[in-house]
Amino acid sequence: MLFSKPKEVVGLDIGSSLLKAVQLREGPKGFHLEKFGVMPLAPEIIVDGTIIDASRVIESIGNLFKELKIKTKNVAISVSGHASVIIKRVTIPEMTEEELSESIRWEAEQYVPFSIDEVELDFQILSPSKAGSGQMEVLLVAVKKDKINDYVSATTGAGLSPVVVDVDAFAIENMYELNYEPDIGKNIALVNIGASTMNMNIMKEGISLFTRDSSMGGNQFTEAIQKEFGLSFEDAEKVKKGEDVPGVSSQEVDSIIENLSRDIASEISRSFDFFKSTMVGEDVEKVILSGGCAKLKGLASILSESLRSVIIVADPFKNIQIDQKAFDMGYIHENAPMSAVAVGLAIRRAGDR
């Protein structure tokens, strides 16, 4: 979203624990899956969305593209994080898109909590002004330049060309619009819970009403299990996923997962309450849940009970045509929930907004 050049792209989601790559081919009847793969990253390489060991990220990206035999060099990447990405709906005086392009830095200064020179800015006009109001609604996006530079450097270091830089919350929105029919008149929350960050995007009829990133995610479950049983991070990950590890009580694990799931439910509930306070009379009727945590035992039912909303675990490949002879459908099903951002990036075409 923040800058782009016209070319077909591979969606590359650089997460804190996994790299995900998706390449789609667009045909007359929709999208076809060309390439798909997931590669784990060691826990210390990217911490809370910050690249700590760039050389190992570069090496892993190169290995993933080599393993998948991806020849395309153009990629769409995305960033997130409550400390480095600001997304706000703002009301400003009516002007043309060209005029706003020229004055966006001045308009943004009052909404961005860091120096305007430290950020890349973009915007989308959401609604033209009502007759006589002289005002219009705009979605303002500001991302810290150093965050973008780190992710761009990691991809260029791997010999790739990042032609689109997006924001996770909007990539998930793309995935949703590709795969799900719009619920007319209803607010839908897209909640993506990765290893270290949770993205929330509440939408109504294709318009983003509220976005928020929170530093909660699957690593908190892993670390709690690690601490409780004195395990390595790798063994704690296995336990979290339901695999057997000697000396670990499944009842105690279930209790840890349930308690942390309730913490996540409380965090989401607070965000929903804030949304409702700013949009009086509105509620959230449905949650589309994605990210690695979407597969956690019992999380969906705890969220349903706590949020009093319908919870649907996202299938980012729902409307994508897949050659079942060319792909392992078990692998795709297993990794689908954590591939929402990558699919949303793969349908981007550089130059679009």
PDB file of C-alpha atoms in Angstrom, residues 58 91 103 106 108 144 164 177 184-185 193 195 245 266 304 331 335 347 351:
ATOM      1  CA  ILE A  58      17.810 -13.245   4.163  1.00  0.00           C
ATOM      2  CA  THR A  91     -12.166  13.930   9.156  1.00  0.00           C
ATOM      3  CA  SER A 103      -0.929  18.442   2.043  1.00  0.00           C
ATOM      4  CA  TRP A 106       0.641  18.668   7.291  1.00  0.00           C
ATOM      5  CA  ALA A 108      -1.001  13.865   9.362  1.00  0.00           C
ATOM      6  CA  LYS A 144       7.973   4.130  10.592  1.00  0.00           C
ATOM      7  CA  VAL A 164       4.395  -3.528  -2.802  1.00  0.00           C
ATOM      8  CA  GLU A 177     -12.907 -10.017   0.347  1.00  0.00           C
ATOM      9  CA  ILE A 184     -24.575  -6.372   4.303  1.00  0.00           C
ATOM     10  CA  GLY A 185     -25.083  -3.977   7.202  1.00  0.00           C
ATOM     11  CA  ILE A 193      -3.142 -13.753  15.913  1.00  0.00           C
ATOM     12  CA  ALA A 195       3.462 -15.451  17.073  1.00  0.00           C
ATOM     13  CA  VAL A 245       6.455 -34.648  24.997  1.00  0.00           C
ATOM     14  CA  SER A 266     -10.175  -9.896  27.172  1.00  0.00           C
ATOM     15  CA  SER A 304     -17.224 -17.097  21.008  1.00  0.00           C
ATOM     16  CA  TYR A 331      -0.277 -29.499   4.000  1.00  0.00           C
ATOM     17  CA  ASN A 335      -1.121 -24.212   7.153  1.00  0.00           C
ATOM     18  CA  ILE A 347      -3.579 -10.837  -4.824  1.00  0.00           C
ATOM     19  CA  GLY A 351       0.157   0.179  -8.596  1.00  0.00           C
TER      20      GLY A 351
END
